[in-house]
Coordinates of C-alpha atoms (C1' of nucleotides) in Angstrom, one line a residue:
Chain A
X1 CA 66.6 -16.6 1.9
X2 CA 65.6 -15.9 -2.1
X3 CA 62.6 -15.1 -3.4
X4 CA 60.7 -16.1 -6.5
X5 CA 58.6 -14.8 -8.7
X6 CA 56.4 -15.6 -12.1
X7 CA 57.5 -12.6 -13.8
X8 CA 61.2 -10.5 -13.9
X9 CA 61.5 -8.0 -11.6
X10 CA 61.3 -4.0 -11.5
X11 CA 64.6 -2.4 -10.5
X12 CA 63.8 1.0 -8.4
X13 CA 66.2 3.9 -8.6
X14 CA 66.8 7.3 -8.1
X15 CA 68.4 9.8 -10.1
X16 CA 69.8 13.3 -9.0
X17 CA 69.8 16.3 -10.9
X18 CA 72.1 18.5 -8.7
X19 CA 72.4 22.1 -10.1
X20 CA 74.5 24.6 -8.4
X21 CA 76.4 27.8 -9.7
X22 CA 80.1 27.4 -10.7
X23 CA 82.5 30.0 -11.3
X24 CA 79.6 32.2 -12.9
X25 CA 77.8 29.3 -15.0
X26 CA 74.6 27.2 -14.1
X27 CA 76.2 23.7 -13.4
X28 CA 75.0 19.7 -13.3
X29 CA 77.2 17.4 -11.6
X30 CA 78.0 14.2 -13.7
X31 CA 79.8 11.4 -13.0
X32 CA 81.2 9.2 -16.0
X33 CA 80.5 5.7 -16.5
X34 CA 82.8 3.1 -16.2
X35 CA 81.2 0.3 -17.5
X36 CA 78.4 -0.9 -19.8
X37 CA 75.8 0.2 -20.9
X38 CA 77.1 3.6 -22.0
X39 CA 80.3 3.2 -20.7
X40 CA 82.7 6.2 -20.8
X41 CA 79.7 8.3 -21.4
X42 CA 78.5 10.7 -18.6
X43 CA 75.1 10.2 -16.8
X44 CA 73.7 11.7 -13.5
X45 CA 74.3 10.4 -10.1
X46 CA 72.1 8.4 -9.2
X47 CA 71.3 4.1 -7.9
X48 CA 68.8 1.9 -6.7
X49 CA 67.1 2.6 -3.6
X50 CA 66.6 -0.4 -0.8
X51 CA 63.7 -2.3 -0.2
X52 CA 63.5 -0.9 2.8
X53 CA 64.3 2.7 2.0
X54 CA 62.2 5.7 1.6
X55 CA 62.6 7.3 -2.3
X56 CA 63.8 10.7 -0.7
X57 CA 65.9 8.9 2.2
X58 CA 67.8 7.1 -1.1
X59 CA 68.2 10.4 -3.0
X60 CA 70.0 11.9 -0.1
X61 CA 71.9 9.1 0.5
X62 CA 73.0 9.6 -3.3
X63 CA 73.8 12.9 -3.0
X64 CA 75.8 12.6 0.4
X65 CA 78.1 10.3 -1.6
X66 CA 78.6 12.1 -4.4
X67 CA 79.1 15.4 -3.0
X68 CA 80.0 14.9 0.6
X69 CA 76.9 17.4 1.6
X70 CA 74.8 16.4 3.9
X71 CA 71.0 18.1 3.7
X72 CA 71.9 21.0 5.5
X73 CA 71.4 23.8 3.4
X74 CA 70.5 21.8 0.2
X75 CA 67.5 21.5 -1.1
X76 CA 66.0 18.4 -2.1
X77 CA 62.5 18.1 -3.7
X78 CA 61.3 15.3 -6.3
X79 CA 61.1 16.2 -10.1
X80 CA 59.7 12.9 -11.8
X81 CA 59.7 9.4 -12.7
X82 CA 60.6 7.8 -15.8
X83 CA 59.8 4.4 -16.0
X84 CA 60.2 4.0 -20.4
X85 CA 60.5 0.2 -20.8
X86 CA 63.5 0.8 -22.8
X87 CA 65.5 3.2 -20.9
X88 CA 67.9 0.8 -19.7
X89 CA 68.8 -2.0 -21.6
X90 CA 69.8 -4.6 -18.9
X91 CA 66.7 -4.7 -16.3
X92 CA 63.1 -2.9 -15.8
X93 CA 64.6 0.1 -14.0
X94 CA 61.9 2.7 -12.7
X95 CA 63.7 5.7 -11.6
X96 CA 62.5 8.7 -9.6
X97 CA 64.6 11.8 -10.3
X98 CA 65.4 14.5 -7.2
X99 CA 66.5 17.6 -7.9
X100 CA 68.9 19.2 -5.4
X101 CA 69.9 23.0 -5.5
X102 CA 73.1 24.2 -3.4
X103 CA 75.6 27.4 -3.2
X104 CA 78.5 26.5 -3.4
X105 CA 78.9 23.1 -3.5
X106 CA 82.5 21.1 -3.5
X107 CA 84.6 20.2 -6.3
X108 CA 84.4 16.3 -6.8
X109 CA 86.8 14.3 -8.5
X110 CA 86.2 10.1 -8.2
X111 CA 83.1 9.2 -6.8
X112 CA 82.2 6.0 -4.9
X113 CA 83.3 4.1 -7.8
X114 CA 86.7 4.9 -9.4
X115 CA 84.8 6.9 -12.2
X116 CA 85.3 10.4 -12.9
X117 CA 82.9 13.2 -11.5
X118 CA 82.5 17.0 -12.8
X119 CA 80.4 20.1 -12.5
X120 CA 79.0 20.9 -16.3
X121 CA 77.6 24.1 -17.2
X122 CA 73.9 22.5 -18.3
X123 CA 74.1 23.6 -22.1
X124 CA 77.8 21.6 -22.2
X125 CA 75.6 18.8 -20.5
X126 CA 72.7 18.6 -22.8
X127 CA 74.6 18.8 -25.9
X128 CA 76.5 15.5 -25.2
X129 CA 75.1 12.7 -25.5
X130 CA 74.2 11.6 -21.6
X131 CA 73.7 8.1 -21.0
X132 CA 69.9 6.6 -20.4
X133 CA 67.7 9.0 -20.7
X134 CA 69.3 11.6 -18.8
X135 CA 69.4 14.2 -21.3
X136 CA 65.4 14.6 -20.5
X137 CA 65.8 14.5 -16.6
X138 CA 68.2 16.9 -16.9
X139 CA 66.4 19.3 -19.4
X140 CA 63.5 18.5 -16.5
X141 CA 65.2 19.6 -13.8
X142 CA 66.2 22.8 -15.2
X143 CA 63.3 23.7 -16.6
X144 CA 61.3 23.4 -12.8
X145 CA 64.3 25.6 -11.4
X146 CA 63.8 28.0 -14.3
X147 CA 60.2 28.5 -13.4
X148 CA 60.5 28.1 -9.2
X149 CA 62.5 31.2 -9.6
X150 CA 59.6 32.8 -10.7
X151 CA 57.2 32.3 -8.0
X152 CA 59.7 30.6 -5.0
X153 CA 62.5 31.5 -3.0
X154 CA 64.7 28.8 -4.5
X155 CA 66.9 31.9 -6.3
X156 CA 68.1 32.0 -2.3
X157 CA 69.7 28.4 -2.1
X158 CA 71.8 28.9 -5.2
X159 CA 73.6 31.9 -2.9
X160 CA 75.6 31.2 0.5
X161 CA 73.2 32.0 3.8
X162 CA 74.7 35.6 4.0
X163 CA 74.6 37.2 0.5
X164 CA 74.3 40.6 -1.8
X165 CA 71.6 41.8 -4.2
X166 CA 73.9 41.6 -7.1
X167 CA 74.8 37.8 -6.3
X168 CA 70.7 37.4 -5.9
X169 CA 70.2 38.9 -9.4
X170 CA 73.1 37.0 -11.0
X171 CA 71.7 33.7 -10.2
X172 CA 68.1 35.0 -11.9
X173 CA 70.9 36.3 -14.8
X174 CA 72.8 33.5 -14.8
X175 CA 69.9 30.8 -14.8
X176 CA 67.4 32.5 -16.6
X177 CA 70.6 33.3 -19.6
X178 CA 69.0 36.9 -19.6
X179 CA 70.1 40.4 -18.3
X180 CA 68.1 42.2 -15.5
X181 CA 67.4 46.1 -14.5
X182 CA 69.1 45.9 -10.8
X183 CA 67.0 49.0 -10.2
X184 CA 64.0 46.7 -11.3
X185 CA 65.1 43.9 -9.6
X186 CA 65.9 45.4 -6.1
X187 CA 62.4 47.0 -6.0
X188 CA 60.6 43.7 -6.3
X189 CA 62.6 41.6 -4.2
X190 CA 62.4 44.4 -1.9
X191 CA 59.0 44.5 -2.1
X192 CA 58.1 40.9 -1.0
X193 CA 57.7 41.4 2.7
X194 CA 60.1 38.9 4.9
X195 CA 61.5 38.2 1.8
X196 CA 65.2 38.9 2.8
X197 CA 66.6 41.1 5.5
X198 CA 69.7 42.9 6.2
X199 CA 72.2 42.0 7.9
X200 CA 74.0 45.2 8.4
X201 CA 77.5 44.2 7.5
X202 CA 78.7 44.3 4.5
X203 CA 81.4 42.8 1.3
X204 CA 84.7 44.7 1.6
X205 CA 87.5 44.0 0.0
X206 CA 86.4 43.5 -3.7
X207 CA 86.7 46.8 -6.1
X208 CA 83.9 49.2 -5.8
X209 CA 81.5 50.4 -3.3
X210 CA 81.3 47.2 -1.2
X211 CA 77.7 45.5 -1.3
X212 CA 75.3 45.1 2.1
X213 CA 74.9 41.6 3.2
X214 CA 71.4 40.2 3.1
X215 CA 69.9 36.7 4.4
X216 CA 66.6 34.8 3.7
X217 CA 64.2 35.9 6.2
X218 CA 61.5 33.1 6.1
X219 CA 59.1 34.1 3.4
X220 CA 59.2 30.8 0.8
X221 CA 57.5 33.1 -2.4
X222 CA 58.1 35.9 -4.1
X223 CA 54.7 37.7 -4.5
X224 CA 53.8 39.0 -6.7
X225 CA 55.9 36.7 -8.7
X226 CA 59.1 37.4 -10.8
X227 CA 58.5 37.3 -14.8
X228 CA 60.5 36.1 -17.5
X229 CA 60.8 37.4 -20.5
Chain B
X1 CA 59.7 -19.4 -16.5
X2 CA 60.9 -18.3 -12.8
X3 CA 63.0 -15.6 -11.5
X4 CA 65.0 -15.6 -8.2
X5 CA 66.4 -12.8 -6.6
X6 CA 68.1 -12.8 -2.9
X7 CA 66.0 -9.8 -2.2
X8 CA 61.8 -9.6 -1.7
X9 CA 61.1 -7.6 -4.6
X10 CA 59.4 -4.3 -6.0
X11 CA 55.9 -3.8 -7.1
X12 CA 55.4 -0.9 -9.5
X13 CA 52.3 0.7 -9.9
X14 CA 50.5 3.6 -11.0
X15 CA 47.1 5.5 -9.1
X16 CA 44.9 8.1 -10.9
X17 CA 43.3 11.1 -9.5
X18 CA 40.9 11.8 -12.2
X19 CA 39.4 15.0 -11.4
X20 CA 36.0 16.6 -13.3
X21 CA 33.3 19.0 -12.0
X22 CA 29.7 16.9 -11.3
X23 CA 26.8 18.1 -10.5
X24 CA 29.0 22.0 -9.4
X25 CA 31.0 20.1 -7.4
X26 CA 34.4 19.3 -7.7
X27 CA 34.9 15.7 -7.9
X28 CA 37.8 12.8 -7.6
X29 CA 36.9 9.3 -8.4
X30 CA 37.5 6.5 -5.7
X31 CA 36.4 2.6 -5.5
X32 CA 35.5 1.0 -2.7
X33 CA 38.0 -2.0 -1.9
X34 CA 36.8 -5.8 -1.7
X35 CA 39.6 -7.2 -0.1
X36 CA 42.3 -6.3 2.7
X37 CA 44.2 -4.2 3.4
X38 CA 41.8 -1.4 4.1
X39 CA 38.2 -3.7 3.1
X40 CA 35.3 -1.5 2.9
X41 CA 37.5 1.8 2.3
X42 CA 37.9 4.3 -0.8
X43 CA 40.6 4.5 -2.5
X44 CA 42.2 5.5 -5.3
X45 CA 41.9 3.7 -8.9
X46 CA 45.0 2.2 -10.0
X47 CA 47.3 -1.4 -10.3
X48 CA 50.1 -2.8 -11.3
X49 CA 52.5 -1.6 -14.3
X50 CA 53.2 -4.6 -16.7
X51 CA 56.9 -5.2 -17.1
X52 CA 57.1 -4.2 -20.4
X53 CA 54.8 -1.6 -19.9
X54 CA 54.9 2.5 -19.3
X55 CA 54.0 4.3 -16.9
X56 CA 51.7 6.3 -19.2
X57 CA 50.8 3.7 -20.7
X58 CA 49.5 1.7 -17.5
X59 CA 47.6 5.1 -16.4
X60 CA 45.6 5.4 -19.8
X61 CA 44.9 1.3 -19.3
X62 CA 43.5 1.9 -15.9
X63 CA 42.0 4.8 -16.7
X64 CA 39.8 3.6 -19.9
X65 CA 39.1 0.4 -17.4
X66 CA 37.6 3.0 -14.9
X67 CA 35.9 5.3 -16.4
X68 CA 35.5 3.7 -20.1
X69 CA 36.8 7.2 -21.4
X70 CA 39.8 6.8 -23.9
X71 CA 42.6 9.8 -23.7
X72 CA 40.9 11.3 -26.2
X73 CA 39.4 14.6 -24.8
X74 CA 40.9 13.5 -21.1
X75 CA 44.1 15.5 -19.9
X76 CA 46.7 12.9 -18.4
X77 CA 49.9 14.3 -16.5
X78 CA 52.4 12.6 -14.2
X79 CA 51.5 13.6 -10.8
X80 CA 53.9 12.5 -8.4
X81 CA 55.8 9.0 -7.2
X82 CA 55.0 7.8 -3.8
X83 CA 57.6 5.0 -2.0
X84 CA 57.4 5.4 1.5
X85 CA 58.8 1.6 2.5
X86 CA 55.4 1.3 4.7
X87 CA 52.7 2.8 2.8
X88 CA 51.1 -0.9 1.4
X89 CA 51.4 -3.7 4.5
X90 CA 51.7 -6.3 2.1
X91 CA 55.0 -5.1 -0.3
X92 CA 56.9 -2.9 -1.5
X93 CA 54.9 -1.0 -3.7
X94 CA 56.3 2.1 -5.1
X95 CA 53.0 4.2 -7.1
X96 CA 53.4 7.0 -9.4
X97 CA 50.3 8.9 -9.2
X98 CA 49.0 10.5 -12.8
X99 CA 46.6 13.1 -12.4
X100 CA 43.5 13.1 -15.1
X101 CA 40.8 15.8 -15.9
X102 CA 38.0 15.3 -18.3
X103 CA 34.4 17.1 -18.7
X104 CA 31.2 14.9 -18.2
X105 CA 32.6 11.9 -17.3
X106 CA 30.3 9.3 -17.1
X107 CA 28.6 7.7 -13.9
X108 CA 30.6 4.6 -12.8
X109 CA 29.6 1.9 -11.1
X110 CA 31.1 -1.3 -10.4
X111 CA 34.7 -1.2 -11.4
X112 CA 36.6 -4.1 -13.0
X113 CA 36.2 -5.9 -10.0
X114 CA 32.9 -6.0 -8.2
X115 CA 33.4 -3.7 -6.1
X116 CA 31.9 -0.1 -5.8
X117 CA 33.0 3.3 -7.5
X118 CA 31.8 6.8 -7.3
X119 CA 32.3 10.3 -7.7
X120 CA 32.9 11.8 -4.2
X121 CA 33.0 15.8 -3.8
X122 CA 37.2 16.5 -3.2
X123 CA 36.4 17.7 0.1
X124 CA 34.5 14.5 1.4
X125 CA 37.0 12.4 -0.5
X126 CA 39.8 14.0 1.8
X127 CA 37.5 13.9 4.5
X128 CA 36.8 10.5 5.2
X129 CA 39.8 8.1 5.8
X130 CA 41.3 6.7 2.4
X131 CA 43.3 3.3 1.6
X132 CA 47.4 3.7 1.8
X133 CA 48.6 7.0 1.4
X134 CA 45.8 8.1 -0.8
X135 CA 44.8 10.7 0.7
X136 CA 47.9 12.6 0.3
X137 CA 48.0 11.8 -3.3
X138 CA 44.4 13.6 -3.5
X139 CA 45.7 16.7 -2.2
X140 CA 48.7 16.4 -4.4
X141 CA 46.7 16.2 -7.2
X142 CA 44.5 19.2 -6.5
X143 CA 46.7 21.4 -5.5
X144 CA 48.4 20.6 -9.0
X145 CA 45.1 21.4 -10.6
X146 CA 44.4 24.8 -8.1
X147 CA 47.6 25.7 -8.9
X148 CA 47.6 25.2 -13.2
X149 CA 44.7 26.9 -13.6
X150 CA 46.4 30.1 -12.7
X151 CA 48.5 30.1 -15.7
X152 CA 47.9 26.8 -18.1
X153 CA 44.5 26.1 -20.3
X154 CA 43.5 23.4 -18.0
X155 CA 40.3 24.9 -17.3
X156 CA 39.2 23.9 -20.8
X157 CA 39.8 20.7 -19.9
X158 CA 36.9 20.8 -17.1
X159 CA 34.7 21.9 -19.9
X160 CA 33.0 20.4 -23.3
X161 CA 34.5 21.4 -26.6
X162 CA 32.2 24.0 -26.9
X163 CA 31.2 26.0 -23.6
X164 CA 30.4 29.3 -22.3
X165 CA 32.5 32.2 -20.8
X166 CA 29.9 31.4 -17.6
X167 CA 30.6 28.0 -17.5
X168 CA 34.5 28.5 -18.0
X169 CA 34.7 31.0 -15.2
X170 CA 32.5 28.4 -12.9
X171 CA 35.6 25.8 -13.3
X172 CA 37.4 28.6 -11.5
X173 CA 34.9 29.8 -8.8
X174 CA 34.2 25.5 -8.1
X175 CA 37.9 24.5 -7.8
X176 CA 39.3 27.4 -6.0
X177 CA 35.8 27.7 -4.0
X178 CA 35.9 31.4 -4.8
X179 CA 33.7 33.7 -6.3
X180 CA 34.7 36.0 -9.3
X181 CA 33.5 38.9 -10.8
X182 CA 32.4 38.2 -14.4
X183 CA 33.6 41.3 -15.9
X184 CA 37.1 40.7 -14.9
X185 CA 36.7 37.5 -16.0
X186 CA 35.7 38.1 -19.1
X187 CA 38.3 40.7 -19.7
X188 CA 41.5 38.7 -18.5
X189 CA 40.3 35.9 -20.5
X190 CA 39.6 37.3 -23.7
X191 CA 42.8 39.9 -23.1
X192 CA 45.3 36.6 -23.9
X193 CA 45.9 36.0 -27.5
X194 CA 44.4 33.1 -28.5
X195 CA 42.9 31.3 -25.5
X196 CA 39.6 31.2 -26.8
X197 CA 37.6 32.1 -29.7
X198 CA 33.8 32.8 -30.8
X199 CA 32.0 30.0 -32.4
X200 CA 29.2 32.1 -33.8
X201 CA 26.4 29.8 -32.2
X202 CA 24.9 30.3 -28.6
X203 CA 23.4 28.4 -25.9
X204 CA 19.5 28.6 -26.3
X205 CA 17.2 26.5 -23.7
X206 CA 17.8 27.6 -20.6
X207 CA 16.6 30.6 -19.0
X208 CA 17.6 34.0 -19.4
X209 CA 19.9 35.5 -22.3
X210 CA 21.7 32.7 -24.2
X211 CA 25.2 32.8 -23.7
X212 CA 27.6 32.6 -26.7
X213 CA 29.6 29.6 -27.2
X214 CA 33.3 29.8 -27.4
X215 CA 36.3 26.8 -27.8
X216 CA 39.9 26.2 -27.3
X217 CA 41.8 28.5 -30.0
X218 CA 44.7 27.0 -29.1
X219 CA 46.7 29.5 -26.5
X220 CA 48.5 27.0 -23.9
X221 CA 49.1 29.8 -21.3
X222 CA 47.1 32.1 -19.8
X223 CA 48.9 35.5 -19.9
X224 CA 49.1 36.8 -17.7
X225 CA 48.4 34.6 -15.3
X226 CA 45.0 34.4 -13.4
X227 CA 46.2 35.3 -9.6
X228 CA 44.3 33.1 -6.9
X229 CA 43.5 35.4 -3.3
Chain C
dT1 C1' 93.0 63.5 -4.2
dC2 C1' 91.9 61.7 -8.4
dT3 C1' 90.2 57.8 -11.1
dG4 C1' 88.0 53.6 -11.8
dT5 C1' 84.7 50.4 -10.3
dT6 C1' 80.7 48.8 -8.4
dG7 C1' 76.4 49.5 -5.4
dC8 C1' 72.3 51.8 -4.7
dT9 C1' 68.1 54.6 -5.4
dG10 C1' 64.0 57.7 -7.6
dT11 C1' 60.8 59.1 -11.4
dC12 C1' 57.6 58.7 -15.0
dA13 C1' 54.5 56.7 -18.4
dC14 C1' 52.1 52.7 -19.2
dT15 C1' 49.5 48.6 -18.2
dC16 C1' 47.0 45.7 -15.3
dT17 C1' 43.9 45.0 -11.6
dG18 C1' 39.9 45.1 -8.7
dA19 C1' 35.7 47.3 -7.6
dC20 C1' 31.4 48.6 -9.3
dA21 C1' 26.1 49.2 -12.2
dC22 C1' 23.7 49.1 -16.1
dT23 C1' 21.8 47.3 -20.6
dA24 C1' 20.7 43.2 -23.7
dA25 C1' 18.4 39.0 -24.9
dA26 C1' 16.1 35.3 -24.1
dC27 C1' 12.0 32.7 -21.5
dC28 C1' 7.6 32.3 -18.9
dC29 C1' 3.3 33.6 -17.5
dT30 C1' -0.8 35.9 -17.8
Chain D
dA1 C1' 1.2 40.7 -26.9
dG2 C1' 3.3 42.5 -22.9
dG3 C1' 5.4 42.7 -18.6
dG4 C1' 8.3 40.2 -15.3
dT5 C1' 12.2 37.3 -14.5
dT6 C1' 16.5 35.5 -15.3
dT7 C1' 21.0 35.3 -17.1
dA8 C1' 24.7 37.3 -20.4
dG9 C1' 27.5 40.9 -21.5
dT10 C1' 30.0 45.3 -21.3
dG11 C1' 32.7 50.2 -19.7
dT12 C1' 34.9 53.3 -16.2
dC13 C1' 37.9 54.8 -12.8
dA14 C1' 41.3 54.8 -9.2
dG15 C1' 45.2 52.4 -7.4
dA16 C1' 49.2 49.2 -7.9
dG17 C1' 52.8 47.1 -10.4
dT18 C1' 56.0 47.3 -14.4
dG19 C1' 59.6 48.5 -17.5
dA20 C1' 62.7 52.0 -19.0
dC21 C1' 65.9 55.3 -17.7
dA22 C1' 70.4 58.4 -15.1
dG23 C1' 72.8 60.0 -11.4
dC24 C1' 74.9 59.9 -6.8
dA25 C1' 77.5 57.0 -3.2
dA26 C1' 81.2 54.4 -1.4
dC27 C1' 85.1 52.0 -1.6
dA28 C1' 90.3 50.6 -3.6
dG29 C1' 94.3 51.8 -5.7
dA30 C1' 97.4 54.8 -7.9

DNA sequence: TCTGTTGCTGTCACTCTGACACTAAACCCT
DNA sequence: AGGGTTTAGTGTCAGAGTGACAGCAACAGA
């Protein structure tokens, strides 16, 4: 069966901005084009949803296949749509950009396609030149985790489930590019009732005193909020 | 010219929550639809996005078609995108929904097409049954607008140019449905640098002591924030 | 057991917040 | 003209939150 139509038709896609914390450094995935347009150049993951498919269904479907992680323990929220005429020079592409935020997420060489896939700390990312305009979803994406950590508990899916206040502060540290008072910081993110909870065990085996393990323990914000600068 | 494609294709469009306090109350406007799906209800104001047209773009058409009001003196922002495969009977219709608020806009009647449109209090609006998924995008929208007014200048977009420190801190008691105490108010907004400034005159008419009139002095964040609860 | 390293907590001065009551400036009516 | 009514505008005080700061605690390894 084909279809026809009077006028050329819109292309739907999605887009993932997938930010994680690598090896101390506040990371995008990116996956290098193969072909044209911008070929060799690196763009987000990312492709066009079905006709039957829900927007989010698509961007986890995109994101299972470039990282191998399923939803579980990833979170997945929409960030926005850019629809510029121009953005891509072949077809009318309307894309909706997800933003997905996980601890510890795989290494990933060769995605579905033979083309080459890599964590990049996000200043390394925006300073190339990304393909489309991926530079601004990106810039985006990090800007609504930037400010989530104020007010959310998003800080807590950047760590594993069972974690330590000094990995909690280093992803505010890390993200935020800024140093913290853990004295400070302990006291307000102990303050936030159901906020996080000990476990009762604790980190051996590194140098120093070892650190108590904590978990989430259901509150979703961080009130009052956390503030930067 | 004809275009073929071996799959039923997308239909892009764009919906507006246009937002403005009427009359005290806090108001979205709807149109009544003609035709099916959904004859007789309310819905949003929207359309189609022109192939070579933007988003933004499209949202500023169908919002001067509405309402007659140009961007100026209107705040537009992207809203959300919604794309569930089932949410228009007919097609595939993916809709990014732009939120707009704007002070006195005018009485509508009669939209492009002949059918009705009105200002309808939020809470009726979300009340009664809307067309599609519309009512979700109304709630998406004002919990956008509940939410920026804790820390952004959107207030000021609720108001004239020139307005009083009474009428500002209404756009706060109407869209949160709270009450405030005016000397707070007054103090947390005057406390931020910048946010707004004397304009020498006053409000004379009405009864009681004329209240001063202020404007915009340019200050994009409230600091710090105004907390809701 | 000594040293190095990292985790953890308490205090104090300051600012911000929320609660609260009175004076000021206009209009209206007599 | 004066008194009453209505709305605008301000100051204080107690409690909570914040930022700056130093010292003790618990482990590993030598």
């Amino acid at each position: 069966m084909a279809y026809t139509s009077e006028y050329p038709p819109f292309y739907v896609a999605v887009d993932l901005v997938i930010l994680t914390i690598r090896d101390g450094a506040f990371s995008v995935l990116l996956v290098e084009r193969g072909g044209e347009p911008f070929a060799g150049r690196w763009a987000l993951p990312g492709g066009f949803v079905g006709i039957d498919e829900d927007l989010a269904d698509a961007a986890y479907r995109e994101l299972e296949e470039e990282t191998g992680v399923g939803a579980t323990s990833v979170h997945l929220e929409q960030l926005a749509t850019f629809g510029r005429p121009d953005r891509d020079p072949r077809h009318r592409v309307v894309s909706t950009a997800y933003l997905a935020v996980g601890a510890d997420l795989p290494e990933v060489r060769g995605g579905s396609d033979a083309s080459d896939a890599r964590w990049w700390p996000v200043s390394d990312a925006v300073r190339q030149g990304l393909a489309f305009d991926h530079r601004e979803i990106v810039e985006a994406g990090v800007e609504r985790v930037r400010s989530k950590l104020e007010y959310s508990d998003l800080a807590l899916r950047f760590v594993p489930r069972q974690f330590t206040m000094p990995e909690l502060q280093a992803v505010y540290e890390t993200v935020w590019g800024v140093e913290l008072d853990p004295r400070n910081f302990a006291r307000k993110v102990a303050r936030t009732e159901r906020f996080v909870q000990e476990t009762g065990e604790a980190r051996r085996g590194g140098r120093g005193r070892p650190a108590r393990l904590l978990e989430a323990a259901g509150a979703t914000e961080l009130m009052p909020p956390m503030r930067r600068e």
